[in-house]
Amino acid sequence: MDRTLTNFIRALRNADIRISTAETLDALSAVELVGYEDRGALKRSLALVLPKTADEKEAFDLCFDQFFSAEDVSGQRGRAGEAGPEDAEAGEDDSEGQGGDGEGGGGGDPEGRQPPAAAGKKKKKAKGAPAPGDQGEEEEDLGPGETSEASSDLGRLLMTDSKVELSMAMTQAGEAVDVREIQVFTQKGLYTRRIMEEMGLGELNREITDLRDSGSIPDRRLGQALRQRREWLREQVRDYVERQFLLHADADGRRLREDLLRKVKLSNVEQRNFRLIQEVVFKMAKKLTALHSRRKKVYKRGQLNLPRTLRNNMSYDGHIFDLHWKSVKVDRPKVFAICDVSGSVAAYARFMLMFLYSLDEVMPKVRSFAFSSDLAEVTELFERNSIEDAIAKTLRDYSGGSTDYGQAFADFKRQCLDDVDNRTTIIVLGDSRNNYGDPRTDILKEMYDRCKRLIWLNPEPRNSWTVGDAEMRRYQAYCHQAEECNSLMHLERIVGNLLRTVQ
Amino acid sequence: MAEAAPNIDKITESVDTIKTELEAHRYICSDQIATAVYLAYHLRKPILIEGPPGVGKTELAKTTADMFALPLIRLQCYEGLDEAKAIYEWKYGKQLLYTQVLKETLDEVLQGAKGFAESVGRLHEFGDIFFSEEFLEPRPLMKALKAEEGCVLLIDEVDKSDHEFESLLLEMLSDYQLSIPEIGTLKAAKEPPMVFLTSNNTREISDALKRRCLHLYIPFPDVDLEQRIINARVPEIPGELRRQLVAFIHELRDMDLKKVPAISETIDWARTLLLLHADSLDPALVRDTLNVILKFQDDIENVNAELTTLTSKATKT
């Protein structure tokens, strides 16, 4: 099994791209076909197999670039060897070269930070085995390359200056300490240290200490070089952990935030979370859309649709071959939303409208009305503007004034009570605080009698529904359903129910 | 198309060979599209093509059929399309006729049969004959499976069909086989068809269908690619005019229009301008021919208002 690919797919799933096992297998056979050699071809091929919507393709692009610059090809050791030249050339142009053979395994280092004193290293590499005794013939900082051999594994590795091997070792260590399990950003330091230790930091430290105290100059130079390289390596590892965090954990954190947002009271959502909550709303709406986009038919079992059957069998000389049964198409709900947009409820109205209009694929017939004292239809605003703009405009134009439910219902009656029929669902969103005015329950009763369902959503908790100027007790009598609704979770449940109701 | 039998192995050797071959058939495409055809051929998977209308989704299927010199079987989807129109139908008329014939010879058939059980047994033999392939009217999907030398099956605008039909396609797409209750399972001939599905995204295609397909999204081409497309399709047009009109179209695509012009409109416009012997864009000319590229009165009015700026932007070198 191809480790790299499965890891990549895991990263993709973290980025909210849905990938099934079957698609993973497809990806495998695609990779077998095109191989890892050509990064462009690999990307194009996987882009065909894995992401299946335009949005996912965008996320995929991002993910691919991030992943295949960060990832070594741990499952593809052989290839890595071929692709990333390990000799002097690697040191020579690694600052640019790595990007090119990124998926080849060398790309552990997108910044391509040149290790200190790389120039010297080249020389040493070219000569192959170190030549002791030949010490100090060059300038100060070049010295170490020519001198004693590092005794620790990590030290030797560092001195070879092969980025490919280093990043391979780094990834291996990363796997060993399960860096993929990283959850929150505070763990970054921890994982950095663990990886360093896994790679043999302890041994290296001891060696450096020993070398510093050593009498021979070449040894001391080696120590110096190793120290520099240790710092360099630390930065590399930090970058590596950072990338792993972005790939694997950031999504988890995000999910956590989204979960919280679902439950938080909508009036408490801070401005800075608006964008995120919008995304959550759209995501929820999309889920509901996917669930209900199928236009259902209910078959009345055993009842023959006689006219249709006769019509369809005319061509067979009236012999009845092809039977048609009676069925009823389940209607998409026709929704009238009446929103109180006065100060206290405006925040809720915003998200409810957002929710309703994000569902336009499954609820094409939403008409919305906004009021604080006078009621007006805002459907057209939503037809002409994007959802956000329309909401902003609605709130701007109608939110002034003190709440008057009686007036609003009277307006509604005048404007469009005639349009309410027995397939209409009316949703009223408001806290029913009427400033001690006339509640006009008679109109609400009329609406109740005409419509299929009347749902009252009240953002206040149930026990304050009757406190003060709230008229909920009276209104509730004329509602099919009265619900407390002050978080996205409530909203999702109610809208979900709305879509599920079969006549 | 000139050669009798194109060497399919050679064409599908690599992405580049496919690209050149498609170009030879006047379909200029990006690497992504060529990769899709390459993978579809080698992995034997259907391609689901999405993208705005008029970017050459259907054309890709047609050109591929041309390229492989395979017959193209096309199934246009619409609401209410069902298995009788997509897969197969019994030839009811023929069955009826044969029943009539049988009625007259019933005595002969039953002659000598002893007892009721034996008579029914004999009649059963006929029953099976009535539901055999002889009486089957194959529709596009079945035709595609039965094509001996393989074929290209184009299921056009699959988003227009019902959900039920989508589910119907699943068996066909994943295993290249169809189940007919009366006969059994019908498997593809030795070369399974190459399947292209197109969708204009009027609704979401179900995950189950997407999972079985390669997903190719064709966006509007960039300036360079579109110029090459125009060059391939309308080679007679002068180079300078081609540059200008492509630039103009790209300006339009950045505007907020009801329907932005697609490649097919660009090609139409190029032909129109060629017919009018134009050799460079000017506002009057554009105004007169705007209805070729824009299909809504609102859009035309919007663009008319800014015509001079747009034209000068496009003609600027």
mmCIF file with all atom_site columns, N, CA, C and O in Angstrom, chain B residues 173-199:
data_model
loop_
_atom_site.group_PDB
_atom_site.id
_atom_site.type_symbol
_atom_site.label_atom_id
_atom_site.label_alt_id
_atom_site.label_comp_id
_atom_site.label_asym_id
_atom_site.label_entity_id
_atom_site.label_seq_id
_atom_site.pdbx_PDB_ins_code
_atom_site.Cartn_x
_atom_site.Cartn_y
_atom_site.Cartn_z
_atom_site.occupancy
_atom_site.B_iso_or_equiv
_atom_site.pdbx_formal_charge
_atom_site.auth_seq_id
_atom_site.auth_comp_id
_atom_site.auth_asym_id
_atom_site.auth_atom_id
_atom_site.pdbx_PDB_model_num
ATOM 1   N N  . LEU B 1 173 ? -22.209 2.204   -15.210 1.00 0.00 ? 173 LEU B N  1
ATOM 2   C CA . LEU B 1 173 ? -20.963 2.939   -15.115 1.00 0.00 ? 173 LEU B CA 1
ATOM 3   C C  . LEU B 1 173 ? -19.875 2.191   -14.364 1.00 0.00 ? 173 LEU B C  1
ATOM 4   O O  . LEU B 1 173 ? -18.706 2.297   -14.690 1.00 0.00 ? 173 LEU B O  1
ATOM 5   N N  . SER B 1 174 ? -20.286 1.424   -13.357 1.00 0.00 ? 174 SER B N  1
ATOM 6   C CA . SER B 1 174 ? -19.221 0.790   -12.578 1.00 0.00 ? 174 SER B CA 1
ATOM 7   C C  . SER B 1 174 ? -18.798 -0.541  -13.174 1.00 0.00 ? 174 SER B C  1
ATOM 8   O O  . SER B 1 174 ? -17.637 -0.885  -13.139 1.00 0.00 ? 174 SER B O  1
ATOM 9   N N  . ASP B 1 175 ? -19.736 -1.294  -13.717 1.00 0.00 ? 175 ASP B N  1
ATOM 10  C CA . ASP B 1 175 ? -19.366 -2.629  -14.192 1.00 0.00 ? 175 ASP B CA 1
ATOM 11  C C  . ASP B 1 175 ? -19.571 -2.841  -15.687 1.00 0.00 ? 175 ASP B C  1
ATOM 12  O O  . ASP B 1 175 ? -19.317 -3.908  -16.195 1.00 0.00 ? 175 ASP B O  1
ATOM 13  N N  . TYR B 1 176 ? -20.013 -1.832  -16.355 1.00 0.00 ? 176 TYR B N  1
ATOM 14  C CA . TYR B 1 176 ? -20.329 -1.971  -17.774 1.00 0.00 ? 176 TYR B CA 1
ATOM 15  C C  . TYR B 1 176 ? -21.235 -3.167  -18.018 1.00 0.00 ? 176 TYR B C  1
ATOM 16  O O  . TYR B 1 176 ? -20.933 -4.064  -18.806 1.00 0.00 ? 176 TYR B O  1
ATOM 17  N N  . GLN B 1 177 ? -22.300 -3.219  -17.280 1.00 0.00 ? 177 GLN B N  1
ATOM 18  C CA . GLN B 1 177 ? -23.267 -4.280  -17.500 1.00 0.00 ? 177 GLN B CA 1
ATOM 19  C C  . GLN B 1 177 ? -24.655 -3.766  -17.140 1.00 0.00 ? 177 GLN B C  1
ATOM 20  O O  . GLN B 1 177 ? -24.792 -2.759  -16.461 1.00 0.00 ? 177 GLN B O  1
ATOM 21  N N  . LEU B 1 178 ? -25.659 -4.454  -17.662 1.00 0.00 ? 178 LEU B N  1
ATOM 22  C CA . LEU B 1 178 ? -27.033 -4.060  -17.379 1.00 0.00 ? 178 LEU B CA 1
ATOM 23  C C  . LEU B 1 178 ? -27.810 -5.310  -17.013 1.00 0.00 ? 178 LEU B C  1
ATOM 24  O O  . LEU B 1 178 ? -27.573 -6.372  -17.573 1.00 0.00 ? 178 LEU B O  1
ATOM 25  N N  . SER B 1 179 ? -28.712 -5.155  -16.065 1.00 0.00 ? 179 SER B N  1
ATOM 26  C CA . SER B 1 179 ? -29.523 -6.312  -15.702 1.00 0.00 ? 179 SER B CA 1
ATOM 27  C C  . SER B 1 179 ? -30.920 -6.151  -16.279 1.00 0.00 ? 179 SER B C  1
ATOM 28  O O  . SER B 1 179 ? -31.573 -5.138  -16.041 1.00 0.00 ? 179 SER B O  1
ATOM 29  N N  . ILE B 1 180 ? -31.331 -7.138  -17.036 1.00 0.00 ? 180 ILE B N  1
ATOM 30  C CA . ILE B 1 180 ? -32.679 -7.128  -17.567 1.00 0.00 ? 180 ILE B CA 1
ATOM 31  C C  . ILE B 1 180 ? -33.406 -8.294  -16.914 1.00 0.00 ? 180 ILE B C  1
ATOM 32  O O  . ILE B 1 180 ? -32.998 -9.437  -17.070 1.00 0.00 ? 180 ILE B O  1
ATOM 33  N N  . PRO B 1 181 ? -34.439 -7.996  -16.155 1.00 0.00 ? 181 PRO B N  1
ATOM 34  C CA . PRO B 1 181 ? -35.058 -9.045  -15.331 1.00 0.00 ? 181 PRO B CA 1
ATOM 35  C C  . PRO B 1 181 ? -35.402 -10.309 -16.128 1.00 0.00 ? 181 PRO B C  1
ATOM 36  O O  . PRO B 1 181 ? -35.146 -11.422 -15.674 1.00 0.00 ? 181 PRO B O  1
ATOM 37  N N  . GLU B 1 182 ? -35.960 -10.141 -17.332 1.00 0.00 ? 182 GLU B N  1
ATOM 38  C CA . GLU B 1 182 ? -36.456 -11.307 -18.057 1.00 0.00 ? 182 GLU B CA 1
ATOM 39  C C  . GLU B 1 182 ? -35.338 -12.119 -18.688 1.00 0.00 ? 182 GLU B C  1
ATOM 40  O O  . GLU B 1 182 ? -35.497 -13.289 -18.983 1.00 0.00 ? 182 GLU B O  1
ATOM 41  N N  . ILE B 1 183 ? -34.213 -11.506 -18.940 1.00 0.00 ? 183 ILE B N  1
ATOM 42  C CA . ILE B 1 183 ? -33.160 -12.189 -19.677 1.00 0.00 ? 183 ILE B CA 1
ATOM 43  C C  . ILE B 1 183 ? -31.957 -12.494 -18.808 1.00 0.00 ? 183 ILE B C  1
ATOM 44  O O  . ILE B 1 183 ? -31.356 -13.561 -18.881 1.00 0.00 ? 183 ILE B O  1
ATOM 45  N N  . GLY B 1 184 ? -31.588 -11.546 -17.984 1.00 0.00 ? 184 GLY B N  1
ATOM 46  C CA . GLY B 1 184 ? -30.394 -11.737 -17.172 1.00 0.00 ? 184 GLY B CA 1
ATOM 47  C C  . GLY B 1 184 ? -29.456 -10.569 -17.352 1.00 0.00 ? 184 GLY B C  1
ATOM 48  O O  . GLY B 1 184 ? -29.867 -9.499  -17.795 1.00 0.00 ? 184 GLY B O  1
ATOM 49  N N  . THR B 1 185 ? -28.228 -10.792 -17.000 1.00 0.00 ? 185 THR B N  1
ATOM 50  C CA . THR B 1 185 ? -27.281 -9.691  -17.049 1.00 0.00 ? 185 THR B CA 1
ATOM 51  C C  . THR B 1 185 ? -26.587 -9.637  -18.392 1.00 0.00 ? 185 THR B C  1
ATOM 52  O O  . THR B 1 185 ? -26.144 -10.656 -18.914 1.00 0.00 ? 185 THR B O  1
ATOM 53  N N  . LEU B 1 186 ? -26.522 -8.453  -18.919 1.00 0.00 ? 186 LEU B N  1
ATOM 54  C CA . LEU B 1 186 ? -25.910 -8.262  -20.213 1.00 0.00 ? 186 LEU B CA 1
ATOM 55  C C  . LEU B 1 186 ? -24.577 -7.580  -19.988 1.00 0.00 ? 186 LEU B C  1
ATOM 56  O O  . LEU B 1 186 ? -24.519 -6.477  -19.450 1.00 0.00 ? 186 LEU B O  1
ATOM 57  N N  . LYS B 1 187 ? -23.508 -8.246  -20.379 1.00 0.00 ? 187 LYS B N  1
ATOM 58  C CA . LYS B 1 187 ? -22.181 -7.666  -20.150 1.00 0.00 ? 187 LYS B CA 1
ATOM 59  C C  . LYS B 1 187 ? -21.679 -6.991  -21.413 1.00 0.00 ? 187 LYS B C  1
ATOM 60  O O  . LYS B 1 187 ? -22.143 -7.263  -22.511 1.00 0.00 ? 187 LYS B O  1
ATOM 61  N N  . ALA B 1 188 ? -20.719 -6.102  -21.220 1.00 0.00 ? 188 ALA B N  1
ATOM 62  C CA . ALA B 1 188 ? -20.177 -5.378  -22.365 1.00 0.00 ? 188 ALA B CA 1
ATOM 63  C C  . ALA B 1 188 ? -19.440 -6.327  -23.287 1.00 0.00 ? 188 ALA B C  1
ATOM 64  O O  . ALA B 1 188 ? -18.918 -7.344  -22.857 1.00 0.00 ? 188 ALA B O  1
ATOM 65  N N  . ALA B 1 189 ? -19.421 -5.978  -24.559 1.00 0.00 ? 189 ALA B N  1
ATOM 66  C CA . ALA B 1 189 ? -18.605 -6.716  -25.508 1.00 0.00 ? 189 ALA B CA 1
ATOM 67  C C  . ALA B 1 189 ? -17.147 -6.553  -25.076 1.00 0.00 ? 189 ALA B C  1
ATOM 68  O O  . ALA B 1 189 ? -16.859 -5.849  -24.117 1.00 0.00 ? 189 ALA B O  1
ATOM 69  N N  . LYS B 1 190 ? -16.220 -7.156  -25.797 1.00 0.00 ? 190 LYS B N  1
ATOM 70  C CA . LYS B 1 190 ? -14.860 -7.207  -25.242 1.00 0.00 ? 190 LYS B CA 1
ATOM 71  C C  . LYS B 1 190 ? -14.254 -5.835  -25.013 1.00 0.00 ? 190 LYS B C  1
ATOM 72  O O  . LYS B 1 190 ? -13.441 -5.646  -24.123 1.00 0.00 ? 190 LYS B O  1
ATOM 73  N N  . GLU B 1 191 ? -14.665 -4.843  -25.813 1.00 0.00 ? 191 GLU B N  1
ATOM 74  C CA . GLU B 1 191 ? -14.226 -3.481  -25.555 1.00 0.00 ? 191 GLU B CA 1
ATOM 75  C C  . GLU B 1 191 ? -15.364 -2.717  -24.879 1.00 0.00 ? 191 GLU B C  1
ATOM 76  O O  . GLU B 1 191 ? -16.362 -2.425  -25.517 1.00 0.00 ? 191 GLU B O  1
ATOM 77  N N  . PRO B 1 192 ? -15.251 -2.412  -23.610 1.00 0.00 ? 192 PRO B N  1
ATOM 78  C CA . PRO B 1 192 ? -16.324 -1.631  -22.998 1.00 0.00 ? 192 PRO B CA 1
ATOM 79  C C  . PRO B 1 192 ? -16.346 -0.221  -23.596 1.00 0.00 ? 192 PRO B C  1
ATOM 80  O O  . PRO B 1 192 ? -15.309 0.266   -24.045 1.00 0.00 ? 192 PRO B O  1
ATOM 81  N N  . PRO B 1 193 ? -17.513 0.378   -23.613 1.00 0.00 ? 193 PRO B N  1
ATOM 82  C CA . PRO B 1 193 ? -17.590 1.711   -24.205 1.00 0.00 ? 193 PRO B CA 1
ATOM 83  C C  . PRO B 1 193 ? -16.854 2.744   -23.362 1.00 0.00 ? 193 PRO B C  1
ATOM 84  O O  . PRO B 1 193 ? -16.671 2.561   -22.171 1.00 0.00 ? 193 PRO B O  1
ATOM 85  N N  . MET B 1 194 ? -16.427 3.787   -24.031 1.00 0.00 ? 194 MET B N  1
ATOM 86  C CA . MET B 1 194 ? -15.834 4.891   -23.299 1.00 0.00 ? 194 MET B CA 1
ATOM 87  C C  . MET B 1 194 ? -16.971 5.865   -22.994 1.00 0.00 ? 194 MET B C  1
ATOM 88  O O  . MET B 1 194 ? -17.667 6.308   -23.911 1.00 0.00 ? 194 MET B O  1
ATOM 89  N N  . VAL B 1 195 ? -17.181 6.156   -21.739 1.00 0.00 ? 195 VAL B N  1
ATOM 90  C CA . VAL B 1 195 ? -18.382 6.905   -21.390 1.00 0.00 ? 195 VAL B CA 1
ATOM 91  C C  . VAL B 1 195 ? -18.038 8.342   -21.000 1.00 0.00 ? 195 VAL B C  1
ATOM 92  O O  . VAL B 1 195 ? -17.129 8.585   -20.204 1.00 0.00 ? 195 VAL B O  1
ATOM 93  N N  . PHE B 1 196 ? -18.746 9.273   -21.593 1.00 0.00 ? 196 PHE B N  1
ATOM 94  C CA . PHE B 1 196 ? -18.634 10.664  -21.189 1.00 0.00 ? 196 PHE B CA 1
ATOM 95  C C  . PHE B 1 196 ? -19.992 11.104  -20.651 1.00 0.00 ? 196 PHE B C  1
ATOM 96  O O  . PHE B 1 196 ? -21.016 10.868  -21.282 1.00 0.00 ? 196 PHE B O  1
ATOM 97  N N  . LEU B 1 197 ? -19.991 11.737  -19.495 1.00 0.00 ? 197 LEU B N  1
ATOM 98  C CA . LEU B 1 197 ? -21.235 12.331  -19.006 1.00 0.00 ? 197 LEU B CA 1
ATOM 99  C C  . LEU B 1 197 ? -21.003 13.828  -18.918 1.00 0.00 ? 197 LEU B C  1
ATOM 100 O O  . LEU B 1 197 ? -19.934 14.266  -18.496 1.00 0.00 ? 197 LEU B O  1
ATOM 101 N N  . THR B 1 198 ? -21.957 14.607  -19.331 1.00 0.00 ? 198 THR B N  1
ATOM 102 C CA . THR B 1 198 ? -21.790 16.047  -19.159 1.00 0.00 ? 198 THR B CA 1
ATOM 103 C C  . THR B 1 198 ? -22.879 16.575  -18.240 1.00 0.00 ? 198 THR B C  1
ATOM 104 O O  . THR B 1 198 ? -23.968 16.010  -18.147 1.00 0.00 ? 198 THR B O  1
ATOM 105 N N  . SER B 1 199 ? -22.523 17.642  -17.561 1.00 0.00 ? 199 SER B N  1
ATOM 106 C CA . SER B 1 199 ? -23.488 18.247  -16.647 1.00 0.00 ? 199 SER B CA 1
ATOM 107 C C  . SER B 1 199 ? -23.282 19.747  -16.631 1.00 0.00 ? 199 SER B C  1
ATOM 108 O O  . SER B 1 199 ? -22.160 20.230  -16.641 1.00 0.00 ? 199 SER B O  1
#
